[in-house]
Amino acid sequence: MNYEEAYQLLKKYRQEHVLNYYQELSAQEQKMLLDQIASTDFDVIQLIEQKNSISKGVISPLAAMQLDEIEAHKKEFRQIGVKAIENGKVGAVLLAGGMGTRLGSDQPKGMYSIGITKEVYIFERIIRNLLDVVEDTGSWIHLFIMTSDKNDQMTQTFLKEKNYFGYDPSYVTFFIQEMSPATNYNGRIYMEEKWKMSTSPNGNGGWFASMERCGVLKLVEQEGIEWLNVFAVDNVLQRIADPVFIGATIARQCAVGAKVVKKAAPDEKVGVICLEDGRPSIVEYYELTKELMEAVDEKGEPAYNFGVILNYLFRVEELMQIVKKCMPLHIVEKKIPFLDQNGVLIRPIRPNGYKFETLVLDMIHLAKNCLPFEVVRNKEFAPIKNRTGIDSVESAQALLKENGIEL
Ligand code: UTP
């Protein structure tokens, strides 16, 4: 792309200011900026006008497989799951492309230490959890790690330095997710450098599309992996590639499984699994009306009582169908570093604009069916979003100790 082409493209989206510093850039910087413009999806910005207009269909309950039922079939499910792992049919996908802005660390979230008397890194806890299954089944599980341009190098260097916390590196594959532009509240793209637009990772919903684009899907196919367990970096207690969960999803002939926890209170801020227009879906806590919050099932239990914890098992064949469909785009308020009118980089302390994301939870609605699989909250759900308070380093430390993990 040359200057004139870039200018015309930007003009179409009213973003000509992106070229304001062009004349003072070196030839290399000019090229980097033109390359970035050529590879940016500007259409997303137009969606600001449709903000808050994503509407839900008709919501009805989707029964979860609860602890008692799981316990009753545990042996059978475990056998099926272990067999799938032993036959190399299961891979794990760690979503680690996020910025972790709420945690407020400059490093990738996985590099954060939650130890008290020693270093205990988030990545270390995650890998240890997966190693439990490797040791249990005697089979390596291919671990795919999604990073972003912002944290890829740091993540890879760190894990290499730490010898992958004991994981066999030949079973670890990194891939990088895409970025989308970040704008102020009027839809004007911020500049991060004179030669670079501000961008943010494009959300956790594009992971499978990114695997395809980066060529990683070929590896999945070559290795005969049929199931991918995708999970967030920040839940330090979750069981990954859990044989019982895998076995239950296979036994119930579901294309997708979702680990869920019983809600702590009707108004708890978690996305709740349900049916929407007859297909599996997740209704966010702020979309849950009073009527839905108070609805009960035939047993008199709350009908919308199970929250998702971002740990899903997808059949690869189903993902191939999902990826062809269109995912809704979410507009999220964030703190976005930007150059002010004097060309000085400002790091805001409050949200100052929008980034554009697709979310993994929207993939559930594109699947033909889904098994919500209950797990014990205090044993599998310790998300780290903030330093203190709810879903924090502190709350996760308490839960880890409760589960006998030395910190
Ligand atoms: P969060 O929604 O908590 O976002 O991510 P975040 O970026 O990590 O944190 P905040 O909101 O800025 O504080 C949930 C999971 O999805 C991954 C994260 O790494 C985490 O595992 N994620 C999120 C991505 O992989 N890519 C993204 O673009 C966003």
Short mmCIF file of C-alpha atoms and ligand atoms in Angstrom, two decimals:
data_model
loop_
_atom_site.label_atom_id
_atom_site.label_comp_id
_atom_site.label_asym_id
_atom_site.label_seq_id
_atom_site.Cartn_x
_atom_site.Cartn_y
_atom_site.Cartn_z
CA MET A 1 0.00 0.00 0.00
CA ASN A 2 1.39 3.48 -0.87
CA TYR A 3 0.69 6.82 0.81
CA GLU A 4 -2.10 7.81 -1.58
CA GLU A 5 -3.92 4.48 -1.19
CA ALA A 6 -3.60 4.70 2.59
CA TYR A 7 -4.94 8.27 2.56
CA GLN A 8 -7.97 7.30 0.46
CA LEU A 9 -8.74 4.34 2.70
CA LEU A 10 -8.47 6.42 5.87
CA LYS A 11 -10.58 9.18 4.33
CA LYS A 12 -13.38 6.69 3.73
CA TYR A 13 -13.45 6.03 7.48
CA ARG A 14 -12.70 9.64 8.52
CA GLN A 15 -9.35 8.65 10.06
CA GLU A 16 -6.95 10.81 8.00
CA HIS A 17 -5.25 12.03 11.20
CA VAL A 18 -3.43 8.68 11.33
CA LEU A 19 -1.07 10.11 8.67
CA ASN A 20 -0.49 13.42 10.51
CA TYR A 21 3.13 12.63 11.37
CA TYR A 22 3.92 10.79 8.13
CA GLN A 23 6.33 13.40 6.71
CA GLU A 24 8.54 13.35 9.82
CA LEU A 25 8.89 9.54 9.94
CA SER A 26 11.91 7.56 8.74
CA ALA A 27 11.42 5.41 5.62
CA GLN A 28 11.18 2.31 7.80
CA GLU A 29 8.57 3.89 10.10
CA GLN A 30 6.56 5.06 7.09
CA LYS A 31 6.52 1.50 5.79
CA MET A 32 5.46 0.11 9.17
CA LEU A 33 2.57 2.56 9.36
CA LEU A 34 1.42 1.81 5.80
CA ASP A 35 1.63 -1.93 6.51
CA GLN A 36 -0.42 -1.50 9.67
CA ILE A 37 -3.07 0.52 7.81
CA ALA A 38 -3.25 -2.14 5.09
CA SER A 39 -3.84 -4.93 7.62
CA THR A 40 -6.37 -3.13 9.82
CA ASP A 41 -10.10 -3.84 9.77
CA PHE A 42 -11.61 -0.34 9.91
CA ASP A 43 -15.17 -1.58 9.44
CA VAL A 44 -15.38 -2.43 13.15
CA ILE A 45 -15.29 1.28 14.05
CA GLN A 46 -18.59 1.88 12.31
CA LEU A 47 -20.19 -0.43 14.84
CA ILE A 48 -19.90 2.23 17.55
CA GLU A 49 -23.20 3.58 16.25
CA GLN A 50 -24.84 0.22 16.90
CA LYS A 51 -23.45 0.07 20.45
CA ASN A 52 -25.78 -1.73 22.88
CA SER A 53 -28.01 -2.82 20.03
CA ILE A 54 -27.18 -6.55 20.17
CA SER A 55 -30.56 -8.00 21.09
CA LYS A 56 -31.29 -11.41 22.60
CA GLY A 57 -33.78 -13.97 21.32
CA VAL A 58 -36.23 -15.97 23.44
CA ILE A 59 -34.47 -17.31 26.53
CA SER A 60 -35.38 -20.67 28.09
CA PRO A 61 -33.56 -22.92 30.58
CA LEU A 62 -30.88 -25.43 29.63
CA ALA A 63 -30.46 -28.11 32.30
CA ALA A 64 -26.94 -28.71 33.53
CA MET A 65 -25.47 -32.10 34.33
CA GLN A 66 -25.15 -31.70 38.07
CA LEU A 67 -22.71 -33.12 40.61
CA ASP A 68 -24.89 -36.05 41.70
CA GLU A 69 -25.39 -37.26 38.14
CA ILE A 70 -21.70 -36.82 37.38
CA GLU A 71 -20.77 -38.77 40.51
CA ALA A 72 -23.12 -41.60 39.54
CA HIS A 73 -21.45 -41.98 36.11
CA LYS A 74 -17.96 -40.91 37.06
CA LYS A 75 -16.25 -44.20 36.32
CA GLU A 76 -17.83 -44.54 32.88
CA PHE A 77 -17.12 -40.89 31.93
CA ARG A 78 -13.55 -41.13 33.18
CA GLN A 79 -12.85 -44.21 31.10
CA ILE A 80 -14.15 -42.55 27.95
CA GLY A 81 -12.17 -39.38 28.65
CA VAL A 82 -8.93 -41.19 29.47
CA LYS A 83 -9.24 -43.24 26.28
CA ALA A 84 -9.70 -40.08 24.20
CA ILE A 85 -6.59 -38.55 25.81
CA GLU A 86 -4.52 -41.73 25.40
CA ASN A 87 -5.49 -41.85 21.74
CA GLY A 88 -4.25 -38.26 21.28
CA LYS A 89 -7.74 -36.95 20.50
CA VAL A 90 -7.63 -34.06 22.97
CA GLY A 91 -5.72 -30.77 22.79
CA ALA A 92 -5.78 -27.79 25.15
CA VAL A 93 -5.91 -24.12 24.14
CA LEU A 94 -4.74 -21.52 26.63
CA LEU A 95 -6.16 -18.07 25.94
CA ALA A 96 -3.37 -15.75 27.00
CA GLY A 97 -3.70 -12.88 24.56
CA GLY A 98 -5.53 -10.52 26.93
CA MET A 99 -4.07 -7.34 28.32
CA GLY A 100 -5.00 -7.96 31.96
CA THR A 101 -5.60 -4.24 32.43
CA ARG A 102 -7.56 -4.73 35.65
CA LEU A 103 -4.61 -6.50 37.24
CA GLY A 104 -2.48 -3.51 36.30
CA SER A 105 0.74 -5.36 35.52
CA ASP A 106 2.83 -4.50 32.43
CA GLN A 107 3.64 -8.15 31.90
CA PRO A 108 1.48 -10.95 30.53
CA LYS A 109 -0.97 -12.09 33.21
CA GLY A 110 0.51 -15.59 33.30
CA MET A 111 3.85 -14.15 34.46
CA TYR A 112 2.25 -12.67 37.56
CA SER A 113 3.34 -14.40 40.76
CA ILE A 114 0.62 -15.16 43.27
CA GLY A 115 3.06 -16.73 45.73
CA ILE A 116 3.39 -15.51 49.30
CA THR A 117 6.57 -17.15 50.58
CA LYS A 118 7.91 -18.08 47.13
CA GLU A 119 7.22 -17.33 43.46
CA VAL A 120 4.14 -19.15 42.18
CA TYR A 121 3.37 -17.92 38.68
CA ILE A 122 -0.08 -18.10 37.15
CA PHE A 123 1.38 -19.97 34.15
CA GLU A 124 3.01 -22.39 36.56
CA ARG A 125 -0.30 -23.21 38.26
CA ILE A 126 -2.05 -23.70 34.92
CA ILE A 127 0.68 -25.99 33.60
CA ARG A 128 0.80 -27.95 36.88
CA ASN A 129 -2.95 -28.53 36.59
CA LEU A 130 -2.53 -29.89 33.09
CA LEU A 131 0.48 -31.97 34.12
CA ASP A 132 -1.73 -33.74 36.68
CA VAL A 133 -3.72 -35.20 33.78
CA VAL A 134 -0.57 -35.99 31.79
CA GLU A 135 0.77 -37.92 34.78
CA ASP A 136 -2.57 -39.57 35.43
CA THR A 137 -3.05 -40.80 31.86
CA GLY A 138 0.61 -41.23 30.88
CA SER A 139 -0.08 -39.19 27.71
CA TRP A 140 1.10 -35.74 26.67
CA ILE A 141 -1.67 -33.35 25.69
CA HIS A 142 -0.82 -30.84 23.00
CA LEU A 143 -0.98 -27.35 24.55
CA PHE A 144 -1.68 -24.46 22.17
CA ILE A 145 -1.04 -21.03 23.64
CA MET A 146 -2.69 -17.97 22.13
CA THR A 147 -0.76 -14.74 22.68
CA SER A 148 -1.06 -11.32 21.07
CA ASP A 149 1.46 -9.01 19.39
CA LYS A 150 1.65 -7.18 22.71
CA ASN A 151 2.78 -10.10 24.83
CA ASP A 152 3.99 -12.90 22.55
CA GLN A 153 7.71 -12.38 22.93
CA MET A 154 7.59 -11.91 26.70
CA THR A 155 5.40 -15.00 27.12
CA GLN A 156 7.57 -17.22 24.97
CA THR A 157 10.84 -16.03 26.56
CA PHE A 158 9.45 -16.49 30.07
CA LEU A 159 8.15 -20.00 29.50
CA LYS A 160 11.39 -21.05 27.84
CA GLU A 161 13.42 -19.63 30.73
CA LYS A 162 11.26 -21.59 33.17
CA ASN A 163 11.58 -24.79 31.11
CA TYR A 164 7.83 -24.69 30.54
CA PHE A 165 7.40 -25.61 34.20
CA GLY A 166 8.11 -29.23 33.32
CA TYR A 167 5.91 -29.48 30.21
CA ASP A 168 7.48 -31.14 27.18
CA PRO A 169 8.11 -28.20 24.76
CA SER A 170 7.49 -30.41 21.75
CA TYR A 171 3.85 -30.44 22.89
CA VAL A 172 3.63 -26.64 23.16
CA THR A 173 2.66 -24.47 20.17
CA PHE A 174 2.21 -20.70 20.28
CA PHE A 175 0.03 -18.71 17.93
CA ILE A 176 -0.79 -15.02 17.78
CA GLN A 177 -4.27 -13.53 17.69
CA GLU A 178 -5.22 -10.51 15.63
CA MET A 179 -5.44 -6.91 16.76
CA SER A 180 -8.16 -4.35 16.20
CA PRO A 181 -7.91 -0.54 16.34
CA ALA A 182 -8.69 1.30 19.56
CA THR A 183 -10.55 4.60 19.41
CA ASN A 184 -11.72 7.49 21.54
CA TYR A 185 -15.43 7.81 22.35
CA ASN A 186 -16.05 9.50 18.99
CA GLY A 187 -14.59 6.63 17.02
CA ARG A 188 -11.31 8.40 16.24
CA ILE A 189 -8.38 5.99 16.27
CA TYR A 190 -5.75 6.79 18.90
CA MET A 191 -2.06 6.83 17.95
CA GLU A 192 0.35 4.94 20.17
CA GLU A 193 3.46 6.13 18.31
CA LYS A 194 3.78 8.57 15.47
CA TRP A 195 4.12 5.56 13.19
CA LYS A 196 1.63 3.29 14.90
CA MET A 197 -2.10 3.27 15.60
CA SER A 198 -3.24 2.11 19.04
CA THR A 199 -4.46 -1.42 18.76
CA SER A 200 -5.77 -4.02 21.17
CA PRO A 201 -6.08 -7.79 20.95
CA ASN A 202 -9.40 -8.48 19.23
CA GLY A 203 -10.97 -10.49 22.07
CA ASN A 204 -10.96 -14.16 23.00
CA GLY A 205 -13.58 -15.20 20.43
CA GLY A 206 -11.25 -15.36 17.46
CA TRP A 207 -9.00 -18.09 18.80
CA PHE A 208 -10.04 -20.82 16.38
CA ALA A 209 -10.01 -18.46 13.39
CA SER A 210 -6.49 -17.41 14.46
CA MET A 211 -5.41 -21.05 14.73
CA GLU A 212 -6.62 -21.53 11.19
CA ARG A 213 -4.96 -18.36 9.90
CA CYS A 214 -1.61 -19.15 11.58
CA GLY A 215 -1.54 -22.67 10.12
CA VAL A 216 -1.83 -24.28 13.58
CA LEU A 217 -5.02 -26.03 12.56
CA LYS A 218 -2.99 -28.16 10.15
CA LEU A 219 -1.10 -29.49 13.15
CA VAL A 220 -4.38 -30.25 14.92
CA GLU A 221 -5.49 -32.21 11.87
CA GLN A 222 -2.15 -33.98 11.40
CA GLU A 223 -2.14 -35.13 15.01
CA GLY A 224 -5.74 -36.33 14.76
CA ILE A 225 -6.94 -34.06 17.59
CA GLU A 226 -10.75 -34.16 17.68
CA TRP A 227 -11.46 -32.13 20.82
CA LEU A 228 -10.07 -28.79 21.99
CA ASN A 229 -10.43 -27.71 25.60
CA VAL A 230 -10.19 -23.93 25.57
CA PHE A 231 -9.65 -22.07 28.83
CA ALA A 232 -8.66 -18.72 30.31
CA VAL A 233 -5.23 -17.97 31.73
CA ASP A 234 -6.57 -16.48 34.92
CA ASN A 235 -8.45 -19.31 36.63
CA VAL A 236 -5.66 -20.90 38.66
CA LEU A 237 -7.77 -23.74 40.06
CA GLN A 238 -9.48 -25.11 36.96
CA ARG A 239 -8.93 -28.67 35.83
CA ILE A 240 -7.84 -28.74 32.20
CA ALA A 241 -8.42 -31.70 29.87
CA ASP A 242 -10.42 -33.18 32.72
CA PRO A 243 -11.14 -36.81 31.68
CA VAL A 244 -14.56 -36.88 33.40
CA PHE A 245 -15.69 -33.70 31.62
CA ILE A 246 -14.41 -34.98 28.27
CA GLY A 247 -16.05 -38.37 28.82
CA ALA A 248 -19.39 -36.82 29.80
CA THR A 249 -19.45 -34.59 26.70
CA ILE A 250 -18.62 -37.53 24.45
CA ALA A 251 -21.09 -39.89 26.20
CA ARG A 252 -23.92 -37.36 25.86
CA GLN A 253 -23.02 -36.90 22.17
CA CYS A 254 -22.60 -33.18 22.53
CA ALA A 255 -20.56 -31.02 20.17
CA VAL A 256 -19.56 -28.72 23.03
CA GLY A 257 -19.19 -29.01 26.79
CA ALA A 258 -19.13 -26.03 29.15
CA LYS A 259 -17.89 -26.19 32.73
CA VAL A 260 -20.32 -24.31 34.94
CA VAL A 261 -20.64 -23.49 38.64
CA LYS A 262 -23.77 -23.04 40.69
CA LYS A 263 -24.33 -19.32 41.14
CA ALA A 264 -23.46 -17.96 44.59
CA ALA A 265 -26.46 -15.59 44.48
CA PRO A 266 -29.24 -14.93 41.92
CA ASP A 267 -27.65 -11.61 40.97
CA GLU A 268 -24.05 -12.85 40.83
CA LYS A 269 -22.09 -11.25 37.99
CA VAL A 270 -21.48 -14.31 35.85
CA GLY A 271 -22.79 -15.27 32.42
CA VAL A 272 -25.53 -17.89 32.77
CA ILE A 273 -25.95 -20.84 30.44
CA CYS A 274 -29.38 -21.15 28.80
CA LEU A 275 -31.13 -21.71 25.49
CA GLU A 276 -31.75 -18.78 23.20
CA ASP A 277 -34.25 -19.44 20.43
CA GLY A 278 -33.70 -23.14 21.15
CA ARG A 279 -29.89 -23.07 20.80
CA PRO A 280 -27.34 -23.04 23.62
CA SER A 281 -26.37 -19.56 24.67
CA ILE A 282 -25.04 -17.46 27.50
CA VAL A 283 -26.96 -14.60 28.94
CA GLU A 284 -24.74 -12.02 30.62
CA TYR A 285 -25.60 -10.98 34.18
CA TYR A 286 -26.66 -7.51 33.03
CA GLU A 287 -29.06 -9.05 30.49
CA LEU A 288 -30.73 -11.23 33.11
CA THR A 289 -34.15 -9.74 33.83
CA LYS A 290 -35.78 -9.98 37.28
CA GLU A 291 -38.22 -12.47 35.80
CA LEU A 292 -35.42 -14.77 34.59
CA MET A 293 -33.55 -14.36 37.87
CA GLU A 294 -36.61 -15.54 39.80
CA ALA A 295 -37.77 -18.29 37.40
CA VAL A 296 -37.75 -21.85 38.79
CA ASP A 297 -37.62 -25.27 37.12
CA GLU A 298 -39.92 -28.26 37.76
CA LYS A 299 -37.93 -29.14 40.91
CA GLY A 300 -38.43 -25.64 42.26
CA GLU A 301 -34.73 -24.82 41.73
CA PRO A 302 -33.68 -21.54 40.08
CA ALA A 303 -33.97 -22.15 36.33
CA TYR A 304 -30.95 -20.01 35.41
CA ASN A 305 -28.56 -21.10 38.09
CA PHE A 306 -25.32 -22.09 36.38
CA GLY A 307 -22.57 -19.65 35.45
CA VAL A 308 -19.85 -20.30 32.87
CA ILE A 309 -16.19 -20.19 33.91
CA LEU A 310 -14.55 -19.95 30.46
CA ASN A 311 -13.58 -23.59 30.23
CA TYR A 312 -15.15 -25.19 27.17
CA LEU A 313 -14.62 -28.38 25.24
CA PHE A 314 -15.28 -28.11 21.50
CA ARG A 315 -15.42 -30.87 18.95
CA VAL A 316 -13.06 -29.73 16.17
CA GLU A 317 -15.61 -30.70 13.49
CA GLU A 318 -18.11 -28.33 15.12
CA LEU A 319 -15.52 -25.54 15.28
CA MET A 320 -15.08 -25.85 11.52
CA GLN A 321 -18.77 -24.98 11.16
CA ILE A 322 -18.77 -22.28 13.84
CA VAL A 323 -15.83 -20.46 12.27
CA LYS A 324 -17.78 -19.98 9.05
CA LYS A 325 -20.51 -18.11 10.90
CA CYS A 326 -20.51 -14.46 11.86
CA MET A 327 -19.67 -13.60 15.47
CA PRO A 328 -21.16 -10.52 17.12
CA LEU A 329 -18.67 -7.77 17.89
CA HIS A 330 -18.59 -6.26 21.37
CA ILE A 331 -17.54 -2.71 22.02
CA VAL A 332 -15.67 -2.49 25.31
CA GLU A 333 -14.53 0.55 27.27
CA LYS A 334 -10.82 0.38 28.12
CA LYS A 335 -7.84 2.46 29.19
CA ILE A 336 -5.97 3.11 25.95
CA PRO A 337 -2.50 4.71 25.92
CA PHE A 338 -2.35 7.48 23.30
CA LEU A 339 -0.27 10.35 21.92
CA ASP A 340 -1.66 13.76 22.88
CA GLN A 341 -1.62 16.74 20.51
CA ASN A 342 2.03 17.39 21.45
CA GLY A 343 3.04 13.86 20.54
CA VAL A 344 3.53 12.85 24.20
CA LEU A 345 2.42 9.36 25.24
CA ILE A 346 -0.32 9.45 27.89
CA ARG A 347 -1.26 6.40 29.96
CA PRO A 348 -4.79 7.10 31.20
CA ILE A 349 -5.87 5.99 34.65
CA ARG A 350 -9.52 5.73 33.63
CA PRO A 351 -11.16 4.23 30.53
CA ASN A 352 -10.87 6.71 27.67
CA GLY A 353 -12.23 4.87 24.66
CA TYR A 354 -13.30 1.70 22.94
CA LYS A 355 -11.78 -1.52 21.78
CA PHE A 356 -13.56 -4.10 19.66
CA GLU A 357 -13.78 -7.75 20.66
CA THR A 358 -15.39 -11.02 19.78
CA LEU A 359 -16.03 -13.32 22.74
CA VAL A 360 -15.64 -17.07 23.10
CA LEU A 361 -19.02 -17.25 24.84
CA ASP A 362 -20.70 -16.24 21.58
CA MET A 363 -19.29 -19.39 19.99
CA ILE A 364 -21.60 -21.42 22.22
CA HIS A 365 -24.66 -19.95 20.53
CA LEU A 366 -23.26 -20.97 17.15
CA ALA A 367 -22.91 -24.60 18.24
CA LYS A 368 -25.70 -27.10 17.66
CA ASN A 369 -25.77 -28.31 21.28
CA CYS A 370 -23.88 -27.99 24.52
CA LEU A 371 -23.54 -29.92 27.75
CA PRO A 372 -23.33 -27.68 30.82
CA PHE A 373 -21.19 -29.69 33.25
CA GLU A 374 -21.21 -28.66 36.90
CA VAL A 375 -17.95 -28.38 38.83
CA VAL A 376 -17.43 -27.57 42.49
CA ARG A 377 -16.89 -23.88 42.71
CA ASN A 378 -14.31 -23.85 45.52
CA LYS A 379 -12.31 -26.53 43.77
CA GLU A 380 -12.30 -25.18 40.23
CA PHE A 381 -13.01 -21.50 40.13
CA ALA A 382 -10.42 -19.00 41.27
CA PRO A 383 -10.29 -16.29 38.61
CA ILE A 384 -7.76 -13.50 38.93
CA LYS A 385 -9.04 -10.28 37.43
CA ASN A 386 -8.11 -7.68 40.06
CA ARG A 387 -5.40 -7.25 42.70
CA THR A 388 -7.81 -7.15 45.62
CA GLY A 389 -11.50 -7.80 46.31
CA ILE A 390 -13.72 -10.02 44.17
CA ASP A 391 -11.95 -12.30 41.65
CA SER A 392 -8.58 -11.11 42.79
CA VAL A 393 -5.08 -12.26 43.67
CA GLU A 394 -6.21 -12.27 47.31
CA SER A 395 -9.35 -14.36 46.75
CA ALA A 396 -7.43 -16.82 44.54
CA GLN A 397 -4.68 -17.17 47.16
CA ALA A 398 -7.28 -18.08 49.78
CA LEU A 399 -8.85 -20.68 47.48
CA LEU A 400 -5.49 -22.17 46.51
CA LYS A 401 -4.59 -22.57 50.19
CA GLU A 402 -7.99 -24.16 50.83
CA ASN A 403 -7.07 -26.71 48.15
CA GLY A 404 -3.73 -27.49 49.74
CA ILE A 405 -1.53 -25.58 47.30
CA GLU A 406 1.55 -24.09 48.95
CA LEU A 407 2.10 -20.47 48.19
P1 UTP B 1 -10.61 -11.02 30.17
O1 UTP B 1 -11.93 -10.81 29.61
O2 UTP B 1 -10.48 -11.09 31.65
O3 UTP B 1 -9.64 -9.87 29.60
O4 UTP B 1 -9.98 -12.31 29.51
P2 UTP B 1 -8.14 -9.49 29.91
O5 UTP B 1 -7.67 -8.70 28.73
O6 UTP B 1 -7.29 -10.67 30.28
O7 UTP B 1 -8.23 -8.59 31.22
P3 UTP B 1 -8.78 -7.10 31.41
O8 UTP B 1 -10.24 -7.13 31.05
O9 UTP B 1 -7.98 -6.20 30.50
O10 UTP B 1 -8.52 -6.84 32.87
C1 UTP B 1 -10.45 -13.61 29.73
C2 UTP B 1 -9.48 -14.54 29.04
O11 UTP B 1 -9.45 -14.30 27.64
C3 UTP B 1 -8.11 -14.02 27.23
C4 UTP B 1 -7.41 -13.53 28.46
O12 UTP B 1 -5.99 -13.69 28.33
C5 UTP B 1 -8.04 -14.41 29.53
O13 UTP B 1 -7.46 -15.69 29.50
N1 UTP B 1 -8.14 -13.00 26.16
C6 UTP B 1 -8.86 -11.86 26.34
C7 UTP B 1 -7.43 -13.24 25.02
O14 UTP B 1 -6.77 -14.29 24.87
N2 UTP B 1 -7.47 -12.29 24.04
C8 UTP B 1 -8.17 -11.13 24.17
O15 UTP B 1 -8.17 -10.31 23.23
C9 UTP B 1 -8.89 -10.92 25.34
#
